[in-house]
Amino acid sequence: MHLSSRPDYVTISFPGQGSGSYNNSKQWRRQSCWRKWKQLSRLQRSLILLIFVLLFICGIASYPSFTEHLRGLTSEKQDADSNSILGPFIPLVLPEPAKQGPPPLPELPSQRKSSNKRGPPVLQNRLQQKGNASETVVEDRAADSKKEGEENGVISWRGAVIDTGEATEGTKNGENKEDSPANQQVKTSKDLESSWLEAVREAFRHAWKGYKESAWGHDELRPMSKSYSEWFGLGLTLIDALDTMWILELKEEFEEAKSWVATELSFNKNVDVNLFESTIRILGGLLSTYHLTGDTLFLDKAKDIGYRLMPAFNTPSKIPYSDVNIGKGTAHPPRWTSDSTVAEVTSIQLEFRELSRLTQEPQYQAAVAEVMMQVHKLDGKLDGLVPMFINTNNGQFTHQGIYTLGARADSYYEYLLKQWIQGGKKENQLLEDYLQAIEGVKKNLLQKSSPNGLTFVGELSHGQFSPKMDHLVCFLPGTLALGAHNGLPADHMDLAKELMETCYQMYIQMETGLSPEIVHFNMHQGSTRDIEVKLADRHNLLRPETVESLFYLHRLTNDHKYQDWGWEILQNFEKYTKVSSGGYTSINNVRDPEYPSPRDKMESFFLGETLKYFYLLFSNNTNLISLDQYVFNTEAHPLPIWPSTA
Ligand code: DMJ
C-alpha cells in the first residue's frame, strides 16, 4: 500500500511554518499523531476505541466511592467557603463541631444551660482522698478531653482528637491546623472556661433567688430561716451586688435591682451607719455601677450617700468617727471609745476621691486626703507598719505595739497602693509608705511554717511574734502582684506567689476544703502539720480574699493553676454552704464535713466580692475589667484609673 497516495487527511498550513519540514513543536507532534491515526484501518481504529471504553468502565467499577469522594470534597469546600464568611473554618474531621462553631454572641444567661461535665462529687471524692488537688484538676481536664473524644467515636492522643477514618495527607503533615493538638487544647479550655463561668452565674442566681424570696430590699439574707437581718436597713446586699450582676451579664436580675434602687432606695433615714462599711459597699457599689452602665441614677444616689456621710469628718482631729446618722447628719465614735480603726479611716479614700472627680466638688477628696496626710506623719509605726487604732480627738495612734496585716489594719496597705494607681502613679508619698510597709512586713511579720515551709504573715505584739494569720490577710498576694504589675520590685511577685500557695493550703488542709477565719502556723521542728485552728476560729463567712488574690495571680501570671484552685474552692462552697431553697450560708466549723454548722447568714460581700472574683478568675478575657483601666476598691467595686490629664 502506498500511503502517500491516500490524501485522506487535511494539512493545515500556518504562516511561517514550512510544510513537511521537521518541527518539534507541540503542534507538529499533534499533527503527526493525527496523521498516524488516520493511516490505521477502520477496524483497527474501532478496536482501539473499544479497548479504551472498556478500560474506562473497569476503572469506574473498581472505585465505587470515587463520585462520593468527589461530592464530599465539593461540599467540604462549600462549607469552608461559607464559614470563611460567617465564622471560623471548622474542618469536617472534628467531632460534631457545629454547635461549638463561631464564638457565641453574648446571650441572656437564663437561656444557657450549665454544664454537668465537672460535677462536684468527683472533686469532693478526690479531695477527701487528700491527693494533690491541683494535679487532680489538671488530670480531670485531660480526662475530660479524652472522654469527649471517645464519646465522639474518635481516638484520643495526648488530648488531641483525631478521626482515623478521614485523616488526610494534610492532617498528617500538620497542614490542617484546625485539627492540631494545640488547637484541640484551646477548644477544650474554651469549653472549660464557659462551663466554669456558667457555674458562677448559676451560683449567683441561686444566691439571688434566696435573697429575692426572703430578704428583698433588706441588708442580708438568712437563708436557713428564710428571713433577713438588718444592719443599716439600706438593701446592702442588693447594692453590693449591682456591678456583679452587670459583669456576669445577669441582665434580668440587674434590671429588677435597678428598679428597686430607682423607686425604693432612700438615704433619708434616721439610721446610724458605719462610715467605712457604707463607703466601700454602698458608695463604692454605686460609683462602680455608674461607671459600668453610664446610668446617672447610680451617680445621683452616690452623691446623696457621699454627702450624707461627710459629718463623720467633723471631729477635733479630722480623723473621722466610725458612725454617722445619715438622716440627722450627726456622727459619733462607738459607745465604748473615742477611737476609730486605722483600716477604716484609711480605706475610704478611693471612693471619696472619685466622688470629687465626678462632682468637681473638692470637699470629699480633701477630707480623706487629710486623714492620709496625718497618718503618714504619725509616730508609732514600725518600719511602715501601723497600729490598729487611732484617736479621733488627738489624732494619735492608740493601743500601740500590735502590728498585723489582718483585721483593723489590712486595707490601709491595700489603699496606699491603690490610691497611687488610681491617681496615675504620681503621689509619691503613698508609694513610699507602701514600699516601706512591705519591707516592714518582710522584716517583722514573715515566717515559714513547719514541716512544709509555707510562707506566712504573722503578727507582732509588743515585740513578741505570733504565728497567727487571719484569712483577711489573703488579700495581700493579690495586692503584691498588682504592685509588681505596676512596676514595683519583682520580688513582690515572688512573695505574692508564696503567700498565694499558703492561702490555698488554708483551704485544702481543712476537712471541708474551706478556710477558717484564723489559722495558727506551726514553727517548731518536728511538727506534723503546718496549720492549726483554734476552736473559736473555725468559722467561714464566705469571705473573698483568697479568691480575690487568685484572680490577680491568674490575670497577671496567666498560670492556670490558680483557676484550678479557685474551681476547687467554689465546689467546696457549693457542697458545704449552699442552702437548697436559695442562698449560701456562713458556717461555724470548717473542720466538720458531716455537720459544718450553718450560721444562717449570707454576707453581702459574697455577692459583691466572692462571686465576682470567681467570675473574673475563670474568665480568660483580660479586658473584662482591665487592671490597666480599673482599680478595685476593697469591696471589689471597680473604679476607673484616672486619665493622666485629671
Ligand atoms: C469586705 O467587706 C471587704 O473586703 C473588707 O476590706 C474586709 N472585709 C470584707 C470581706 O471579708
PDB file of C-alpha atoms in Angstrom, residues 270-505:
ATOM      1  CA  ASN A 270     -32.776  58.125 110.769  1.00  0.00           C
ATOM      2  CA  VAL A 271     -30.187  55.379 110.925  1.00  0.00           C
ATOM      3  CA  ASP A 272     -26.610  55.024 112.146  1.00  0.00           C
ATOM      4  CA  VAL A 273     -24.288  53.564 109.555  1.00  0.00           C
ATOM      5  CA  ASN A 274     -20.642  52.627 109.785  1.00  0.00           C
ATOM      6  CA  LEU A 275     -18.640  55.108 107.695  1.00  0.00           C
ATOM      7  CA  PHE A 276     -16.207  52.538 106.315  1.00  0.00           C
ATOM      8  CA  GLU A 277     -18.727  49.797 105.545  1.00  0.00           C
ATOM      9  CA  SER A 278     -21.200  52.106 103.880  1.00  0.00           C
ATOM     10  CA  THR A 279     -18.437  53.800 101.900  1.00  0.00           C
ATOM     11  CA  ILE A 280     -16.904  50.621 100.496  1.00  0.00           C
ATOM     12  CA  ARG A 281     -20.194  48.782  99.899  1.00  0.00           C
ATOM     13  CA  ILE A 282     -22.748  51.490  99.095  1.00  0.00           C
ATOM     14  CA  LEU A 283     -20.787  54.471  97.787  1.00  0.00           C
ATOM     15  CA  GLY A 284     -18.263  52.173  96.072  1.00  0.00           C
ATOM     16  CA  GLY A 285     -21.000  49.949  94.640  1.00  0.00           C
ATOM     17  CA  LEU A 286     -22.992  52.871  93.246  1.00  0.00           C
ATOM     18  CA  LEU A 287     -19.964  54.612  91.736  1.00  0.00           C
ATOM     19  CA  SER A 288     -18.784  51.454  90.092  1.00  0.00           C
ATOM     20  CA  THR A 289     -22.240  50.672  88.703  1.00  0.00           C
ATOM     21  CA  TYR A 290     -22.434  54.195  87.354  1.00  0.00           C
ATOM     22  CA  HIS A 291     -19.138  53.736  85.537  1.00  0.00           C
ATOM     23  CA  LEU A 292     -20.072  50.361  84.096  1.00  0.00           C
ATOM     24  CA  THR A 293     -23.571  51.344  82.969  1.00  0.00           C
ATOM     25  CA  GLY A 294     -23.335  55.082  82.392  1.00  0.00           C
ATOM     26  CA  ASP A 295     -26.700  55.395  84.144  1.00  0.00           C
ATOM     27  CA  THR A 296     -26.843  58.635  86.150  1.00  0.00           C
ATOM     28  CA  LEU A 297     -29.361  57.105  88.568  1.00  0.00           C
ATOM     29  CA  PHE A 298     -26.382  55.494  90.291  1.00  0.00           C
ATOM     30  CA  LEU A 299     -24.299  58.651  90.289  1.00  0.00           C
ATOM     31  CA  ASP A 300     -27.142  60.620  91.850  1.00  0.00           C
ATOM     32  CA  LYS A 301     -27.507  58.024  94.582  1.00  0.00           C
ATOM     33  CA  ALA A 302     -23.746  58.008  95.105  1.00  0.00           C
ATOM     34  CA  LYS A 303     -23.723  61.795  95.546  1.00  0.00           C
ATOM     35  CA  ASP A 304     -26.572  61.531  98.023  1.00  0.00           C
ATOM     36  CA  ILE A 305     -24.915  58.951 100.269  1.00  0.00           C
ATOM     37  CA  GLY A 306     -21.481  60.578  99.922  1.00  0.00           C
ATOM     38  CA  TYR A 307     -22.852  63.914 101.088  1.00  0.00           C
ATOM     39  CA  ARG A 308     -24.682  62.312 103.997  1.00  0.00           C
ATOM     40  CA  LEU A 309     -21.506  60.581 105.206  1.00  0.00           C
ATOM     41  CA  MET A 310     -19.483  63.782 105.438  1.00  0.00           C
ATOM     42  CA  PRO A 311     -20.456  64.674 109.056  1.00  0.00           C
ATOM     43  CA  ALA A 312     -18.190  61.799 110.127  1.00  0.00           C
ATOM     44  CA  PHE A 313     -15.198  64.067 109.468  1.00  0.00           C
ATOM     45  CA  ASN A 314     -16.374  66.742 111.904  1.00  0.00           C
ATOM     46  CA  THR A 315     -14.027  65.682 114.689  1.00  0.00           C
ATOM     47  CA  PRO A 316     -11.402  67.609 116.656  1.00  0.00           C
ATOM     48  CA  SER A 317      -8.637  65.823 114.765  1.00  0.00           C
ATOM     49  CA  LYS A 318     -10.316  65.450 111.359  1.00  0.00           C
ATOM     50  CA  ILE A 319      -9.832  61.697 111.781  1.00  0.00           C
ATOM     51  CA  PRO A 320     -13.419  60.551 111.144  1.00  0.00           C
ATOM     52  CA  TYR A 321     -15.772  58.899 113.590  1.00  0.00           C
ATOM     53  CA  SER A 322     -16.807  55.376 112.875  1.00  0.00           C
ATOM     54  CA  ASP A 323     -20.567  56.036 112.783  1.00  0.00           C
ATOM     55  CA  VAL A 324     -22.826  58.533 111.060  1.00  0.00           C
ATOM     56  CA  ASN A 325     -26.551  59.103 111.255  1.00  0.00           C
ATOM     57  CA  ILE A 326     -27.314  59.718 107.592  1.00  0.00           C
ATOM     58  CA  GLY A 327     -30.773  61.115 108.334  1.00  0.00           C
ATOM     59  CA  LYS A 328     -29.828  63.532 111.118  1.00  0.00           C
ATOM     60  CA  GLY A 329     -26.367  64.465 109.879  1.00  0.00           C
ATOM     61  CA  THR A 330     -24.672  63.607 113.171  1.00  0.00           C
ATOM     62  CA  ALA A 331     -21.677  61.392 113.797  1.00  0.00           C
ATOM     63  CA  HIS A 332     -20.071  59.687 116.777  1.00  0.00           C
ATOM     64  CA  PRO A 333     -17.498  57.082 117.744  1.00  0.00           C
ATOM     65  CA  PRO A 334     -18.585  53.703 119.151  1.00  0.00           C
ATOM     66  CA  ARG A 335     -20.116  53.996 122.650  1.00  0.00           C
ATOM     67  CA  TRP A 336     -17.146  52.479 124.445  1.00  0.00           C
ATOM     68  CA  THR A 337     -14.284  54.516 122.924  1.00  0.00           C
ATOM     69  CA  SER A 338     -13.322  57.637 121.018  1.00  0.00           C
ATOM     70  CA  ASP A 339     -11.017  55.614 118.800  1.00  0.00           C
ATOM     71  CA  SER A 340     -11.535  54.696 115.179  1.00  0.00           C
ATOM     72  CA  THR A 341      -9.993  51.718 113.422  1.00  0.00           C
ATOM     73  CA  VAL A 342      -6.948  52.551 111.303  1.00  0.00           C
ATOM     74  CA  ALA A 343      -8.041  50.380 108.365  1.00  0.00           C
ATOM     75  CA  GLU A 344     -11.456  52.021 108.412  1.00  0.00           C
ATOM     76  CA  VAL A 345     -10.289  55.622 108.272  1.00  0.00           C
ATOM     77  CA  THR A 346      -7.657  54.886 105.622  1.00  0.00           C
ATOM     78  CA  SER A 347      -9.802  52.741 103.322  1.00  0.00           C
ATOM     79  CA  ILE A 348     -12.442  55.204 102.190  1.00  0.00           C
ATOM     80  CA  GLN A 349     -10.121  57.268 100.001  1.00  0.00           C
ATOM     81  CA  LEU A 350     -10.645  55.651  96.598  1.00  0.00           C
ATOM     82  CA  GLU A 351     -14.372  56.276  96.804  1.00  0.00           C
ATOM     83  CA  PHE A 352     -14.342  59.863  98.125  1.00  0.00           C
ATOM     84  CA  ARG A 353     -11.599  60.893  95.710  1.00  0.00           C
ATOM     85  CA  GLU A 354     -13.620  59.520  92.826  1.00  0.00           C
ATOM     86  CA  LEU A 355     -16.733  61.301  94.079  1.00  0.00           C
ATOM     87  CA  SER A 356     -14.840  64.601  93.997  1.00  0.00           C
ATOM     88  CA  ARG A 357     -13.575  63.947  90.494  1.00  0.00           C
ATOM     89  CA  LEU A 358     -17.085  63.196  89.243  1.00  0.00           C
ATOM     90  CA  THR A 359     -18.851  66.046  91.027  1.00  0.00           C
ATOM     91  CA  GLN A 360     -15.994  68.540  90.776  1.00  0.00           C
ATOM     92  CA  GLU A 361     -16.593  69.227  94.472  1.00  0.00           C
ATOM     93  CA  PRO A 362     -13.222  69.077  96.258  1.00  0.00           C
ATOM     94  CA  GLN A 363     -14.589  68.627  99.810  1.00  0.00           C
ATOM     95  CA  TYR A 364     -14.719  64.826  99.587  1.00  0.00           C
ATOM     96  CA  GLN A 365     -11.181  64.380  98.381  1.00  0.00           C
ATOM     97  CA  ALA A 366      -9.889  66.992 100.812  1.00  0.00           C
ATOM     98  CA  ALA A 367     -11.417  65.203 103.798  1.00  0.00           C
ATOM     99  CA  VAL A 368      -9.861  61.822 103.038  1.00  0.00           C
ATOM    100  CA  ALA A 369      -6.539  63.288 101.931  1.00  0.00           C
ATOM    101  CA  GLU A 370      -6.237  64.996 105.312  1.00  0.00           C
ATOM    102  CA  VAL A 371      -6.515  61.584 107.003  1.00  0.00           C
ATOM    103  CA  MET A 372      -3.781  60.120 104.815  1.00  0.00           C
ATOM    104  CA  MET A 373      -1.545  63.092 105.419  1.00  0.00           C
ATOM    105  CA  GLN A 374      -1.886  62.783 109.191  1.00  0.00           C
ATOM    106  CA  VAL A 375      -1.347  59.035 109.243  1.00  0.00           C
ATOM    107  CA  HIS A 376       1.703  59.474 107.051  1.00  0.00           C
ATOM    108  CA  LYS A 377       3.290  61.760 109.622  1.00  0.00           C
ATOM    109  CA  LEU A 378       2.324  59.875 112.763  1.00  0.00           C
ATOM    110  CA  ASP A 379       4.772  58.354 115.228  1.00  0.00           C
ATOM    111  CA  GLY A 380       4.156  54.846 116.403  1.00  0.00           C
ATOM    112  CA  LYS A 381       4.746  52.951 113.169  1.00  0.00           C
ATOM    113  CA  LEU A 382       7.184  50.092 112.972  1.00  0.00           C
ATOM    114  CA  ASP A 383       9.051  50.034 109.662  1.00  0.00           C
ATOM    115  CA  GLY A 384       5.950  51.369 107.923  1.00  0.00           C
ATOM    116  CA  LEU A 385       3.550  49.073 109.799  1.00  0.00           C
ATOM    117  CA  VAL A 386       0.663  50.810 111.554  1.00  0.00           C
ATOM    118  CA  PRO A 387      -1.107  50.081 114.859  1.00  0.00           C
ATOM    119  CA  MET A 388      -4.798  49.189 114.724  1.00  0.00           C
ATOM    120  CA  PHE A 389      -6.473  52.208 116.382  1.00  0.00           C
ATOM    121  CA  ILE A 390      -6.366  55.958 116.074  1.00  0.00           C
ATOM    122  CA  ASN A 391      -7.946  58.515 118.372  1.00  0.00           C
ATOM    123  CA  THR A 392     -10.489  60.887 116.875  1.00  0.00           C
ATOM    124  CA  ASN A 393      -9.760  63.624 119.448  1.00  0.00           C
ATOM    125  CA  ASN A 394      -5.990  63.889 119.271  1.00  0.00           C
ATOM    126  CA  GLY A 395      -5.315  62.065 116.021  1.00  0.00           C
ATOM    127  CA  GLN A 396      -2.716  59.758 117.614  1.00  0.00           C
ATOM    128  CA  PHE A 397      -2.367  56.003 117.307  1.00  0.00           C
ATOM    129  CA  THR A 398      -3.606  54.125 120.362  1.00  0.00           C
ATOM    130  CA  HIS A 399      -3.107  50.554 121.615  1.00  0.00           C
ATOM    131  CA  GLN A 400       0.347  50.792 120.144  1.00  0.00           C
ATOM    132  CA  GLY A 401       2.761  47.913 119.753  1.00  0.00           C
ATOM    133  CA  ILE A 402       0.467  45.493 117.954  1.00  0.00           C
ATOM    134  CA  TYR A 403       1.079  45.019 114.239  1.00  0.00           C
ATOM    135  CA  THR A 404      -0.954  42.873 111.893  1.00  0.00           C
ATOM    136  CA  LEU A 405      -1.913  42.680 108.233  1.00  0.00           C
ATOM    137  CA  GLY A 406      -5.266  41.283 109.350  1.00  0.00           C
ATOM    138  CA  ALA A 407      -8.389  42.799 110.871  1.00  0.00           C
ATOM    139  CA  ARG A 408      -8.278  46.554 111.585  1.00  0.00           C
ATOM    140  CA  ALA A 409      -5.127  47.245 109.568  1.00  0.00           C
ATOM    141  CA  ASP A 410      -5.432  45.207 106.349  1.00  0.00           C
ATOM    142  CA  SER A 411      -6.852  47.623 103.813  1.00  0.00           C
ATOM    143  CA  TYR A 412      -4.602  50.518 104.958  1.00  0.00           C
ATOM    144  CA  TYR A 413      -1.834  48.803 102.980  1.00  0.00           C
ATOM    145  CA  GLU A 414      -4.137  47.931 100.103  1.00  0.00           C
ATOM    146  CA  TYR A 415      -5.294  51.551  99.718  1.00  0.00           C
ATOM    147  CA  LEU A 416      -1.774  53.002  99.784  1.00  0.00           C
ATOM    148  CA  LEU A 417      -1.027  51.111  96.600  1.00  0.00           C
ATOM    149  CA  LYS A 418      -4.436  51.518  95.023  1.00  0.00           C
ATOM    150  CA  GLN A 419      -4.663  55.286  95.571  1.00  0.00           C
ATOM    151  CA  TRP A 420      -1.256  55.604  93.953  1.00  0.00           C
ATOM    152  CA  ILE A 421      -2.540  53.606  90.962  1.00  0.00           C
ATOM    153  CA  GLN A 422      -5.886  55.428  90.840  1.00  0.00           C
ATOM    154  CA  GLY A 423      -4.157  58.810  90.667  1.00  0.00           C
ATOM    155  CA  GLY A 424      -1.863  57.820  87.821  1.00  0.00           C
ATOM    156  CA  LYS A 425       1.166  56.815  89.943  1.00  0.00           C
ATOM    157  CA  LYS A 426       2.121  60.384  90.779  1.00  0.00           C
ATOM    158  CA  GLU A 427       1.541  60.602  94.519  1.00  0.00           C
ATOM    159  CA  ASN A 428       4.959  59.530  95.708  1.00  0.00           C
ATOM    160  CA  GLN A 429       4.194  59.709  99.398  1.00  0.00           C
ATOM    161  CA  LEU A 430       1.639  56.921  99.012  1.00  0.00           C
ATOM    162  CA  LEU A 431       4.120  54.802  97.111  1.00  0.00           C
ATOM    163  CA  GLU A 432       6.874  55.393  99.645  1.00  0.00           C
ATOM    164  CA  ASP A 433       4.593  54.422 102.526  1.00  0.00           C
ATOM    165  CA  TYR A 434       3.532  51.280 100.663  1.00  0.00           C
ATOM    166  CA  LEU A 435       7.060  50.178  99.800  1.00  0.00           C
ATOM    167  CA  GLN A 436       8.243  50.831 103.319  1.00  0.00           C
ATOM    168  CA  ALA A 437       5.349  48.835 104.747  1.00  0.00           C
ATOM    169  CA  ILE A 438       6.089  45.832 102.545  1.00  0.00           C
ATOM    170  CA  GLU A 439       9.692  45.921 103.732  1.00  0.00           C
ATOM    171  CA  GLY A 440       8.288  46.115 107.266  1.00  0.00           C
ATOM    172  CA  VAL A 441       6.203  43.004 106.617  1.00  0.00           C
ATOM    173  CA  LYS A 442       9.234  41.131 105.320  1.00  0.00           C
ATOM    174  CA  LYS A 443      11.376  42.175 108.255  1.00  0.00           C
ATOM    175  CA  ASN A 444       8.911  41.707 111.110  1.00  0.00           C
ATOM    176  CA  LEU A 445       5.996  39.505 110.129  1.00  0.00           C
ATOM    177  CA  LEU A 446       7.134  36.992 107.531  1.00  0.00           C
ATOM    178  CA  GLN A 447       7.965  33.463 108.644  1.00  0.00           C
ATOM    179  CA  LYS A 448       7.941  29.869 107.383  1.00  0.00           C
ATOM    180  CA  SER A 449       5.923  27.055 108.860  1.00  0.00           C
ATOM    181  CA  SER A 450       6.994  23.563 109.766  1.00  0.00           C
ATOM    182  CA  PRO A 451       7.190  20.906 108.386  1.00  0.00           C
ATOM    183  CA  ASN A 452       6.430  22.158 104.855  1.00  0.00           C
ATOM    184  CA  GLY A 453       7.860  25.655 104.914  1.00  0.00           C
ATOM    185  CA  LEU A 454       4.727  27.608 103.988  1.00  0.00           C
ATOM    186  CA  THR A 455       5.429  31.348 103.936  1.00  0.00           C
ATOM    187  CA  PHE A 456       3.001  33.205 106.163  1.00  0.00           C
ATOM    188  CA  VAL A 457       2.398  36.665 107.633  1.00  0.00           C
ATOM    189  CA  GLY A 458       2.112  36.559 111.418  1.00  0.00           C
ATOM    190  CA  GLU A 459       1.529  39.308 113.979  1.00  0.00           C
ATOM    191  CA  LEU A 460       3.709  41.215 116.384  1.00  0.00           C
ATOM    192  CA  SER A 461       2.556  42.129 119.863  1.00  0.00           C
ATOM    193  CA  HIS A 462       4.964  44.264 121.877  1.00  0.00           C
ATOM    194  CA  GLY A 463       7.942  42.633 120.257  1.00  0.00           C
ATOM    195  CA  GLN A 464       6.530  39.126 120.557  1.00  0.00           C
ATOM    196  CA  PHE A 465       5.883  37.281 117.277  1.00  0.00           C
ATOM    197  CA  SER A 466       2.652  35.312 116.990  1.00  0.00           C
ATOM    198  CA  PRO A 467       2.228  32.825 114.107  1.00  0.00           C
ATOM    199  CA  LYS A 468      -1.427  33.826 113.749  1.00  0.00           C
ATOM    200  CA  MET A 469      -2.835  34.767 110.366  1.00  0.00           C
ATOM    201  CA  ASP A 470      -6.362  35.948 109.587  1.00  0.00           C
ATOM    202  CA  HIS A 471      -7.996  34.858 106.371  1.00  0.00           C
ATOM    203  CA  LEU A 472      -8.302  38.599 105.755  1.00  0.00           C
ATOM    204  CA  VAL A 473      -4.514  38.693 105.162  1.00  0.00           C
ATOM    205  CA  CYS A 474      -5.081  36.711 101.969  1.00  0.00           C
ATOM    206  CA  PHE A 475      -5.784  39.990 100.168  1.00  0.00           C
ATOM    207  CA  LEU A 476      -2.005  40.518 100.272  1.00  0.00           C
ATOM    208  CA  PRO A 477      -0.869  38.173  97.466  1.00  0.00           C
ATOM    209  CA  GLY A 478      -3.200  39.973  95.070  1.00  0.00           C
ATOM    210  CA  THR A 479      -2.078  43.421  96.170  1.00  0.00           C
ATOM    211  CA  LEU A 480       1.598  42.474  95.902  1.00  0.00           C
ATOM    212  CA  ALA A 481       1.025  41.080  92.408  1.00  0.00           C
ATOM    213  CA  LEU A 482      -0.806  44.250  91.389  1.00  0.00           C
ATOM    214  CA  GLY A 483       2.122  46.326  92.622  1.00  0.00           C
ATOM    215  CA  ALA A 484       4.614  44.236  90.669  1.00  0.00           C
ATOM    216  CA  HIS A 485       2.424  44.638  87.591  1.00  0.00           C
ATOM    217  CA  ASN A 486       2.676  48.393  88.083  1.00  0.00           C
ATOM    218  CA  GLY A 487       6.446  48.377  88.097  1.00  0.00           C
ATOM    219  CA  LEU A 488       7.232  47.684  91.747  1.00  0.00           C
ATOM    220  CA  PRO A 489      10.061  45.242  92.591  1.00  0.00           C
ATOM    221  CA  ALA A 490       9.810  41.796  91.022  1.00  0.00           C
ATOM    222  CA  ASP A 491      10.380  40.118  94.387  1.00  0.00           C
ATOM    223  CA  HIS A 492       6.902  41.366  95.362  1.00  0.00           C
ATOM    224  CA  MET A 493       5.557  38.937  92.783  1.00  0.00           C
ATOM    225  CA  ASP A 494       7.698  36.112  94.199  1.00  0.00           C
ATOM    226  CA  LEU A 495       6.299  36.791  97.649  1.00  0.00           C
ATOM    227  CA  ALA A 496       2.779  37.019  96.195  1.00  0.00           C
ATOM    228  CA  LYS A 497       3.129  33.520  94.755  1.00  0.00           C
ATOM    229  CA  GLU A 498       4.419  32.062  98.012  1.00  0.00           C
ATOM    230  CA  LEU A 499       1.624  33.619 100.048  1.00  0.00           C
ATOM    231  CA  MET A 500      -0.938  32.537  97.484  1.00  0.00           C
ATOM    232  CA  GLU A 501       0.114  28.934  97.982  1.00  0.00           C
ATOM    233  CA  THR A 502      -0.285  29.384 101.741  1.00  0.00           C
ATOM    234  CA  CYS A 503      -3.785  30.826 101.407  1.00  0.00           C
ATOM    235  CA  TYR A 504      -4.740  27.921  99.165  1.00  0.00           C
ATOM    236  CA  GLN A 505      -3.377  25.491 101.760  1.00  0.00           C
TER     237      GLN A 505
END
